[in-house]
């Protein structure tokens, strides 16, 4: 059996997510009612039978360290199994920070050598999808490739955001040889976007990576490794045609959460058999949800530990959320242990953890700004913030970390406002 070691790049912060990634990397952002985004690649590895993974951290690592624990939530504990957290470190002749995705792998070559795999599977920790990596591995081996990268087709008007490959039609819908690769080109000529899922032969990876890693500069897999491998190695593209959530922006994160709702959701968390650490935020210890006679719940995720006295429609709640009487939450995401006060109305809002929304607050309304699923114009309320009674906040506002009445300064916040 082919020996495979996985490496998850989980340490990056995404500026477009604002306060949601102020004190956590994107991979630790809560998702879907009780999960974190990193749960997707971790669960994919478990279902694919890949039981050894190094998790590369850098920015605000504590939330991911707590989430991963000892790896037991994904059955990665025991002989010849394990989930290993790999933060940057300082040693003689080494750097202190990862200088790009490829440099993160370079700085952990000793870890890779310890396991001596035949194949190294490099994954992003912040994408939302379900994939059986064994099919990717089988395709890679069948083509005797040095590198096989996964790609998905994206609209041409957004292709410039991604690394793009030209893939021949050798194997039809399955994939083909990569003819050319460009990292986020201004004028895209292809719609095949990189999923940042890379399967390397270890020997081929080392041949390219070792000399680059000694140059003491930022090195990236997309910008540096792939172009060099195309010059003299066999590089194939594996086509992925199922759901893939990029969730790099506030609106994309909102849409991905909305895709978990409905009778036949695009993201079927149950069928996908997504795992998480139930000890994180004490999920397993929460009491059953209390739904009172005044409550109305329609097309929503409402996990254990919630108290619902008001209305919840087309929304995703997390454990510990409280919706008080006469409050209304619609098309919104309310994360762990946040409270929506009596008479408050929320529309297209993302509430981070431990937020207190006072009574008779209105958030996400502006008659002049039309909202659609493609353009939801979400307002975000940052972690530990307190919104005073009677406050009105418009659309596309960004209310930061620990904002209170003093920082708000007034009780009528116009659309598009940013308050840190």
Tab-separated table of C-alpha atoms in Angstrom:
chain	number	residue	atom	x	y	z
A	1	UNK	CA	0.000	0.000	0.000
A	2	UNK	CA	1.296	3.449	-0.953
A	3	UNK	CA	2.463	5.482	2.034
A	4	UNK	CA	0.830	8.917	2.104
A	5	UNK	CA	1.470	11.791	4.496
A	6	UNK	CA	-0.899	14.765	4.491
A	7	UNK	CA	0.122	18.350	5.258
A	8	UNK	CA	-2.601	20.923	5.931
A	9	UNK	CA	-1.822	24.601	5.469
A	10	UNK	CA	-4.016	26.014	8.246
A	11	UNK	CA	-2.291	29.123	9.538
A	12	UNK	CA	-3.350	31.925	7.232
A	13	UNK	CA	-5.492	34.956	7.955
A	14	UNK	CA	-7.813	36.391	5.286
A	15	UNK	CA	-8.146	40.180	5.444
A	16	UNK	CA	-11.444	40.132	3.540
A	17	UNK	CA	-13.101	38.360	6.486
A	18	UNK	CA	-12.308	41.288	8.752
A	19	UNK	CA	-12.923	40.772	12.460
A	20	UNK	CA	-13.870	37.111	11.910
A	21	UNK	CA	-10.164	36.385	11.450
A	22	UNK	CA	-8.792	39.006	13.819
A	23	UNK	CA	-8.106	36.439	16.555
A	24	UNK	CA	-8.274	33.211	14.583
A	25	UNK	CA	-7.029	31.895	11.225
A	26	UNK	CA	-9.639	31.358	8.523
A	27	UNK	CA	-9.452	27.597	9.031
A	28	UNK	CA	-10.810	28.070	12.592
A	29	UNK	CA	-13.836	30.183	11.600
A	30	UNK	CA	-17.035	28.529	12.919
A	31	UNK	CA	-19.247	27.014	10.234
A	32	UNK	CA	-22.540	25.202	9.797
A	33	UNK	CA	-23.886	25.173	13.352
A	34	UNK	CA	-21.083	23.518	15.342
A	35	UNK	CA	-18.111	22.994	13.051
A	36	UNK	CA	-14.908	24.791	12.021
A	37	UNK	CA	-13.764	25.081	8.413
A	38	UNK	CA	-10.711	22.884	9.062
A	39	UNK	CA	-13.127	20.045	9.881
A	40	UNK	CA	-13.677	19.572	6.132
A	41	UNK	CA	-10.130	18.511	5.126
A	42	UNK	CA	-9.722	16.614	8.400
A	43	UNK	CA	-12.926	14.647	7.777
A	44	UNK	CA	-11.945	14.057	4.145
A	45	UNK	CA	-8.645	12.561	5.288
A	46	UNK	CA	-10.413	10.302	7.769
A	47	UNK	CA	-12.895	9.016	5.184
A	48	UNK	CA	-10.033	8.505	2.701
A	49	UNK	CA	-8.083	6.354	5.156
A	50	UNK	CA	-5.169	8.811	5.428
A	51	UNK	CA	-4.276	8.740	9.104
A	52	UNK	CA	-1.120	10.830	9.405
A	53	UNK	CA	-1.298	14.586	9.023
A	54	UNK	CA	0.877	17.555	9.883
A	55	UNK	CA	-1.068	20.778	10.478
A	56	UNK	CA	0.995	23.859	9.698
A	57	UNK	CA	0.076	26.846	11.853
A	58	UNK	CA	1.225	30.431	12.048
A	59	UNK	CA	-1.390	33.103	12.742
A	60	UNK	CA	-3.187	32.995	16.136
A	61	UNK	CA	-2.663	29.261	16.535
A	62	UNK	CA	-4.497	28.592	19.803
A	63	UNK	CA	-7.961	28.076	18.307
A	64	UNK	CA	-6.713	25.445	15.863
A	65	UNK	CA	-4.593	23.712	18.521
A	66	UNK	CA	-7.681	23.467	20.747
A	67	UNK	CA	-9.853	22.319	17.852
A	68	UNK	CA	-7.518	19.552	16.686
A	69	UNK	CA	-6.667	18.327	20.189
A	70	UNK	CA	-5.008	14.937	19.918
A	71	UNK	CA	-6.755	14.121	16.627
A	72	UNK	CA	-9.118	11.590	18.200
A	73	UNK	CA	-12.200	13.322	16.757
A	74	UNK	CA	-11.044	12.073	13.349
A	75	UNK	CA	-9.735	8.690	14.593
A	76	UNK	CA	-6.149	9.881	14.198
A	77	UNK	CA	-4.851	8.483	17.443
A	78	UNK	CA	-3.044	5.218	17.976
A	79	UNK	CA	-0.229	3.264	16.430
A	80	UNK	CA	0.861	4.559	13.004
A	81	UNK	CA	-1.723	7.345	13.191
A	82	UNK	CA	-1.657	10.928	14.367
A	83	UNK	CA	-2.486	14.607	13.855
A	84	UNK	CA	0.576	16.743	14.547
A	85	UNK	CA	0.486	20.520	15.007
A	86	UNK	CA	3.500	22.197	13.384
A	87	UNK	CA	3.940	25.893	14.271
A	88	UNK	CA	6.975	27.845	13.041
A	89	UNK	CA	10.033	27.472	15.259
A	90	UNK	CA	13.418	29.065	15.716
A	91	UNK	CA	16.553	26.986	15.420
A	92	UNK	CA	20.109	27.563	14.274
A	93	UNK	CA	20.125	28.651	10.665
A	94	UNK	CA	16.319	28.646	10.283
A	95	UNK	CA	13.634	31.277	9.878
A	96	UNK	CA	11.019	32.075	12.495
A	97	UNK	CA	7.997	32.446	10.209
A	98	UNK	CA	6.733	30.534	7.224
A	99	UNK	CA	7.519	32.610	4.146
A	100	UNK	CA	4.822	31.254	1.845
A	101	UNK	CA	3.104	27.906	1.348
A	102	UNK	CA	6.127	26.161	-0.133
A	103	UNK	CA	8.423	27.505	2.578
A	104	UNK	CA	6.054	26.084	5.202
A	105	UNK	CA	6.598	22.649	3.663
A	106	UNK	CA	10.350	23.282	3.379
A	107	UNK	CA	10.664	24.137	7.061
A	108	UNK	CA	9.046	20.813	7.931
A	109	UNK	CA	11.082	18.517	5.698
A	110	UNK	CA	12.496	16.869	8.810
A	111	UNK	CA	8.957	15.968	9.880
A	112	UNK	CA	8.275	14.528	6.409
A	113	UNK	CA	11.509	12.533	6.478
A	114	UNK	CA	10.596	11.023	9.838
A	115	UNK	CA	7.558	9.347	8.265
A	116	UNK	CA	9.303	8.669	4.942
A	117	UNK	CA	6.141	8.678	2.765
A	118	UNK	CA	6.082	7.909	-0.923
A	119	UNK	CA	3.485	10.642	-1.538
A	120	UNK	CA	2.926	14.003	0.168
A	121	UNK	CA	-0.623	15.356	-0.004
A	122	UNK	CA	-0.712	19.131	0.614
A	123	UNK	CA	-4.125	20.613	1.445
A	124	UNK	CA	-5.541	23.998	2.293
A	125	UNK	CA	-7.232	24.083	5.687
A	126	UNK	CA	-9.829	26.679	4.760
A	127	UNK	CA	-11.944	25.298	1.910
A	128	UNK	CA	-15.398	23.725	2.115
A	129	UNK	CA	-15.831	20.511	0.137
A	130	UNK	CA	-16.047	16.724	0.348
A	131	UNK	CA	-13.491	14.700	-1.580
A	132	UNK	CA	-12.319	11.102	-1.559
A	133	UNK	CA	-8.571	11.590	-1.849
A	134	UNK	CA	-8.067	7.931	-2.749
A	135	UNK	CA	-9.424	8.667	-6.236
A	136	UNK	CA	-6.890	11.455	-6.638
A	137	UNK	CA	-4.154	9.096	-5.484
A	138	UNK	CA	-5.264	6.356	-7.879
A	139	UNK	CA	-5.271	8.798	-10.782
A	140	UNK	CA	-1.826	10.106	-9.823
A	141	UNK	CA	-0.378	6.599	-9.682
A	142	UNK	CA	-2.035	5.549	-12.947
A	143	UNK	CA	-0.390	8.452	-14.772
A	144	UNK	CA	2.973	7.945	-13.034
A	145	UNK	CA	2.842	11.664	-12.301
A	146	UNK	CA	5.301	13.678	-10.246
A	147	UNK	CA	2.581	16.107	-9.205
A	148	UNK	CA	-1.184	15.887	-9.505
A	149	UNK	CA	-3.165	18.986	-8.542
A	150	UNK	CA	-6.945	19.205	-8.198
A	151	UNK	CA	-8.898	21.801	-10.170
A	152	UNK	CA	-12.495	22.906	-10.451
A	153	UNK	CA	-14.199	25.011	-13.123
A	154	UNK	CA	-15.097	28.557	-12.059
A	155	UNK	CA	-16.858	31.406	-13.918
A	156	UNK	CA	-14.531	33.364	-16.181
A	157	UNK	CA	-15.418	36.649	-14.472
A	158	UNK	CA	-13.956	35.381	-11.188
A	159	UNK	CA	-11.130	33.235	-12.575
A	160	UNK	CA	-8.532	35.959	-11.931
A	161	UNK	CA	-8.792	35.213	-8.184
A	162	UNK	CA	-7.273	31.745	-8.568
A	163	UNK	CA	-4.308	29.825	-9.839
A	164	UNK	CA	-5.395	28.577	-13.287
A	165	UNK	CA	-4.328	25.621	-15.381
A	166	UNK	CA	-4.724	24.642	-18.985
A	167	UNK	CA	-5.490	20.917	-18.927
A	168	UNK	CA	-5.551	18.715	-22.007
A	169	UNK	CA	-8.414	16.307	-22.686
A	170	UNK	CA	-6.402	13.123	-22.234
A	171	UNK	CA	-8.789	11.629	-19.698
A	172	UNK	CA	-11.933	13.657	-20.332
A	173	UNK	CA	-13.887	14.557	-17.207
A	174	UNK	CA	-11.336	12.813	-15.003
A	175	UNK	CA	-8.415	15.063	-15.833
A	176	UNK	CA	-5.388	15.438	-18.051
A	177	UNK	CA	-1.860	16.722	-18.319
A	178	UNK	CA	-1.282	20.306	-17.215
A	179	UNK	CA	-0.021	22.281	-20.210
A	180	UNK	CA	0.321	25.639	-18.512
A	181	UNK	CA	-0.259	27.197	-15.094
A	182	UNK	CA	-0.604	30.850	-14.065
A	183	UNK	CA	-1.125	32.195	-10.559
A	184	UNK	CA	-3.999	34.725	-10.452
A	185	UNK	CA	-3.470	36.179	-13.939
A	186	UNK	CA	-4.972	39.574	-14.795
A	187	UNK	CA	-6.339	38.169	-18.061
A	188	UNK	CA	-7.421	34.564	-17.489
A	189	UNK	CA	-7.403	32.156	-20.413
A	190	UNK	CA	-8.690	29.145	-18.453
A	191	UNK	CA	-11.535	28.398	-16.053
A	192	UNK	CA	-9.815	25.507	-14.257
A	193	UNK	CA	-9.048	26.926	-10.809
A	194	UNK	CA	-6.670	25.345	-8.326
A	195	UNK	CA	-8.250	23.850	-5.205
A	196	UNK	CA	-4.838	24.064	-3.502
A	197	UNK	CA	-4.870	20.277	-3.272
A	198	UNK	CA	-1.475	18.960	-4.371
A	199	UNK	CA	-0.236	15.366	-4.458
A	200	UNK	CA	3.549	15.132	-4.830
A	201	UNK	CA	5.915	12.267	-5.226
A	202	UNK	CA	8.192	12.930	-2.288
A	203	UNK	CA	11.372	12.613	-4.367
A	204	UNK	CA	10.125	15.061	-7.001
A	205	UNK	CA	9.004	17.546	-4.347
A	206	UNK	CA	12.412	17.476	-2.651
A	207	UNK	CA	14.233	17.918	-5.957
A	208	UNK	CA	12.435	21.220	-6.591
A	209	UNK	CA	11.899	22.434	-3.038
A	210	UNK	CA	15.299	21.990	-1.421
A	211	UNK	CA	17.247	24.467	-3.580
A	212	UNK	CA	14.373	26.989	-3.495
A	213	UNK	CA	14.074	26.797	0.284
A	214	UNK	CA	17.652	27.909	0.734
A	215	UNK	CA	17.048	31.216	-1.079
A	216	UNK	CA	15.654	32.892	2.069
A	217	UNK	CA	12.649	34.459	0.350
A	218	UNK	CA	8.929	33.913	0.055
A	219	UNK	CA	8.213	30.794	-1.977
A	220	UNK	CA	4.780	29.586	-2.959
A	221	UNK	CA	3.557	26.310	-4.388
A	222	UNK	CA	1.549	28.088	-7.091
A	223	UNK	CA	4.080	30.740	-8.084
A	224	UNK	CA	7.299	28.789	-7.659
A	225	UNK	CA	6.907	25.023	-7.396
A	226	UNK	CA	4.367	24.266	-10.129
A	227	UNK	CA	6.036	26.354	-12.895
A	228	UNK	CA	9.378	24.675	-12.210
A	229	UNK	CA	7.858	21.222	-12.158
A	230	UNK	CA	6.183	21.857	-15.506
A	231	UNK	CA	9.614	22.310	-17.073
A	232	UNK	CA	10.830	18.735	-16.556
A	233	UNK	CA	8.284	16.748	-14.522
A	234	UNK	CA	4.963	15.093	-15.272
A	235	UNK	CA	2.217	17.326	-13.903
A	236	UNK	CA	-1.431	16.286	-14.137
A	237	UNK	CA	-4.690	17.991	-13.293
A	238	UNK	CA	-7.463	16.105	-11.513
A	239	UNK	CA	-10.882	17.601	-12.271
A	240	UNK	CA	-13.264	18.010	-9.355
A	241	UNK	CA	-16.877	18.640	-10.330
A	242	UNK	CA	-18.680	18.655	-6.977
A	243	UNK	CA	-19.356	21.434	-4.473
A	244	UNK	CA	-16.402	23.594	-3.469
A	245	UNK	CA	-16.721	26.617	-1.183
A	246	UNK	CA	-13.931	29.191	-1.330
A	247	UNK	CA	-15.449	31.454	1.391
A	248	UNK	CA	-12.718	34.054	1.174
A	249	UNK	CA	-15.099	36.987	1.587
A	250	UNK	CA	-17.902	37.773	4.035
A	251	UNK	CA	-20.560	37.225	1.377
A	252	UNK	CA	-18.995	33.922	0.254
A	253	UNK	CA	-18.901	32.671	3.842
A	254	UNK	CA	-22.556	33.644	4.263
A	255	UNK	CA	-23.573	31.856	1.045
A	256	UNK	CA	-21.730	28.673	2.030
A	257	UNK	CA	-23.567	28.620	5.362
A	258	UNK	CA	-26.886	29.177	3.580
A	259	UNK	CA	-26.022	26.194	1.374
A	260	UNK	CA	-26.332	23.954	4.448
A	261	UNK	CA	-30.071	24.736	4.708
A	262	UNK	CA	-33.134	23.232	3.038
A	263	UNK	CA	-34.487	19.745	2.394
A	264	UNK	CA	-31.769	18.982	-0.172
A	265	UNK	CA	-28.869	21.246	0.817
A	266	UNK	CA	-25.839	21.666	-1.415
A	267	UNK	CA	-23.716	21.027	1.681
A	268	UNK	CA	-25.309	18.036	3.386
A	269	UNK	CA	-23.415	17.976	6.659
A	270	UNK	CA	-25.008	14.691	7.704
A	271	UNK	CA	-24.381	12.836	4.445
A	272	UNK	CA	-20.908	14.303	4.233
A	273	UNK	CA	-20.288	12.759	7.676
A	274	UNK	CA	-18.443	15.832	8.860
A	275	UNK	CA	-16.604	15.358	12.157
A	276	UNK	CA	-15.631	17.973	14.716
A	277	UNK	CA	-14.114	18.182	18.182
A	278	UNK	CA	-17.138	18.046	20.484
A	279	UNK	CA	-15.032	19.107	23.467
A	280	UNK	CA	-14.191	22.459	21.869
A	281	UNK	CA	-16.606	25.105	23.228
A	282	UNK	CA	-18.025	22.219	25.316
A	283	UNK	CA	-20.386	21.183	22.533
A	284	UNK	CA	-20.948	17.676	23.931
A	285	UNK	CA	-21.858	19.058	27.364
A	286	UNK	CA	-24.583	21.432	26.207
A	287	UNK	CA	-28.118	20.894	27.461
A	288	UNK	CA	-30.922	20.201	24.945
A	289	UNK	CA	-32.285	23.211	23.096
A	290	UNK	CA	-35.268	24.940	24.690
A	291	UNK	CA	-37.980	26.080	22.243
A	292	UNK	CA	-40.813	27.963	23.933
A	293	UNK	CA	-44.431	28.349	22.813
A	294	UNK	CA	-43.697	31.845	21.465
A	295	UNK	CA	-40.948	30.561	19.133
A	296	UNK	CA	-41.158	30.004	15.390
A	297	UNK	CA	-38.379	28.137	13.555
A	298	UNK	CA	-38.336	27.718	9.783
A	299	UNK	CA	-35.541	26.281	7.622
A	300	UNK	CA	-32.796	26.707	10.205
A	301	UNK	CA	-29.978	24.856	11.914
A	302	UNK	CA	-30.573	24.996	15.665
A	303	UNK	CA	-28.136	22.758	17.578
A	304	UNK	CA	-28.104	21.799	21.242
A	305	UNK	CA	-27.744	24.405	23.967
A	306	UNK	CA	-29.873	27.107	22.321
A	307	UNK	CA	-32.851	28.930	23.796
A	308	UNK	CA	-35.408	30.059	21.219
A	309	UNK	CA	-38.263	32.331	22.272
A	310	UNK	CA	-38.478	34.409	19.086
A	311	UNK	CA	-38.427	33.739	15.324
A	312	UNK	CA	-35.635	32.096	13.342
A	313	UNK	CA	-35.876	31.792	9.538
A	314	UNK	CA	-33.308	30.642	6.979
A	315	UNK	CA	-30.502	30.926	9.510
A	316	UNK	CA	-27.636	28.982	11.061
A	317	UNK	CA	-27.301	29.079	14.838
A	318	UNK	CA	-24.561	27.617	17.031
A	319	UNK	CA	-24.679	26.080	20.534
A	320	UNK	CA	-25.466	28.506	23.334
A	321	UNK	CA	-27.334	31.037	21.180
A	322	UNK	CA	-30.315	32.742	22.800
A	323	UNK	CA	-33.096	34.362	20.741
A	324	UNK	CA	-35.357	36.232	23.137
A	325	UNK	CA	-39.108	36.802	22.862
A	326	UNK	CA	-40.312	38.943	19.924
A	327	UNK	CA	-36.839	38.884	18.382
A	328	UNK	CA	-36.496	37.888	14.715
A	329	UNK	CA	-33.418	36.428	12.993
A	330	UNK	CA	-33.582	35.888	9.238
A	331	UNK	CA	-30.958	34.902	6.645
A	332	UNK	CA	-28.308	35.181	9.329
A	333	UNK	CA	-25.507	33.320	11.111
A	334	UNK	CA	-25.290	33.548	14.904
A	335	UNK	CA	-22.209	31.890	16.381
A	336	UNK	CA	-21.534	30.319	19.787
A	337	UNK	CA	-23.060	31.834	22.949
A	338	UNK	CA	-24.423	35.030	21.434
A	339	UNK	CA	-27.690	36.584	22.596
A	340	UNK	CA	-30.296	38.451	20.534
A	341	UNK	CA	-32.398	40.648	22.804
A	342	UNK	CA	-36.159	41.004	22.926
A	343	UNK	CA	-37.720	42.826	19.977
A	344	UNK	CA	-34.502	42.904	17.945
A	345	UNK	CA	-34.627	42.183	14.198
A	346	UNK	CA	-31.657	40.866	12.206
A	347	UNK	CA	-31.508	40.373	8.443
A	348	UNK	CA	-28.429	39.122	6.547
A	349	UNK	CA	-26.157	39.441	9.567
A	350	UNK	CA	-23.156	37.415	10.752
A	351	UNK	CA	-22.800	37.513	14.530
A	352	UNK	CA	-19.470	36.239	15.889
A	353	UNK	CA	-19.153	34.359	19.178
A	354	UNK	CA	-20.081	35.794	22.597
A	355	UNK	CA	-21.919	38.848	21.242
A	356	UNK	CA	-24.732	40.552	23.143
A	357	UNK	CA	-27.368	42.273	20.989
A	358	UNK	CA	-29.607	44.445	23.175
A	359	UNK	CA	-33.371	44.893	23.003
A	360	UNK	CA	-35.155	46.511	20.034
A	361	UNK	CA	-32.039	46.562	17.853
A	362	UNK	CA	-32.370	46.554	14.028
A	363	UNK	CA	-29.448	45.255	11.980
A	364	UNK	CA	-29.159	44.767	8.206
A	365	UNK	CA	-31.871	47.082	6.893
A	366	UNK	CA	-31.610	49.789	4.236
A	367	UNK	CA	-34.405	50.354	1.742
A	368	UNK	CA	-31.978	51.900	-0.733
A	369	UNK	CA	-29.767	48.784	-0.911
A	370	UNK	CA	-31.233	45.698	-2.587
A	371	UNK	CA	-30.055	42.300	-1.338
A	372	UNK	CA	-29.905	38.985	-3.204
A	373	UNK	CA	-28.207	35.671	-2.520
A	374	UNK	CA	-25.510	36.665	-5.004
A	375	UNK	CA	-25.090	40.015	-3.244
A	376	UNK	CA	-26.358	39.654	0.337
A	377	UNK	CA	-24.646	42.824	1.644
A	378	UNK	CA	-24.026	41.202	5.018
A	379	UNK	CA	-23.308	43.109	8.187
A	380	UNK	CA	-20.783	41.571	10.625
A	381	UNK	CA	-20.734	42.017	14.393
A	382	UNK	CA	-17.349	41.078	15.873
A	383	UNK	CA	-16.562	38.821	18.802
A	384	UNK	CA	-17.432	39.983	22.357
A	385	UNK	CA	-19.225	43.086	21.099
A	386	UNK	CA	-22.238	44.577	22.861
A	387	UNK	CA	-24.852	46.452	20.851
A	388	UNK	CA	-26.963	48.744	23.083
A	389	UNK	CA	-30.770	48.760	23.227
A	390	UNK	CA	-32.492	50.606	20.400
A	391	UNK	CA	-29.466	50.724	18.059
A	392	UNK	CA	-29.979	50.668	14.286
A	393	UNK	CA	-27.199	49.301	12.050
A	394	UNK	CA	-27.492	49.277	8.245
A	395	UNK	CA	-26.224	46.881	5.586
A	396	UNK	CA	-22.611	45.982	4.776
A	397	UNK	CA	-21.401	47.342	8.118
A	398	UNK	CA	-18.305	45.975	9.848
A	399	UNK	CA	-18.527	46.179	13.632
A	400	UNK	CA	-15.221	44.973	15.071
A	401	UNK	CA	-13.907	43.138	18.120
A	402	UNK	CA	-15.233	44.155	21.568
A	403	UNK	CA	-17.157	47.134	20.245
A	404	UNK	CA	-19.526	48.634	22.830
A	405	UNK	CA	-21.736	51.717	23.232
A	406	UNK	CA	-18.716	53.961	23.724
A	407	UNK	CA	-17.014	52.797	20.516
A	408	UNK	CA	-20.252	52.942	18.533
A	409	UNK	CA	-20.707	56.543	19.627
A	410	UNK	CA	-24.291	56.747	18.352
A	411	UNK	CA	-27.329	54.525	17.985
A	412	UNK	CA	-27.836	54.960	14.239
A	413	UNK	CA	-25.056	53.347	12.175
A	414	UNK	CA	-25.388	53.965	8.439
A	415	UNK	CA	-24.833	51.271	5.803
A	416	UNK	CA	-21.196	50.601	4.954
A	417	UNK	CA	-19.846	51.912	8.249
A	418	UNK	CA	-16.684	50.356	9.735
A	419	UNK	CA	-16.236	50.604	13.503
A	420	UNK	CA	-13.211	48.937	15.071
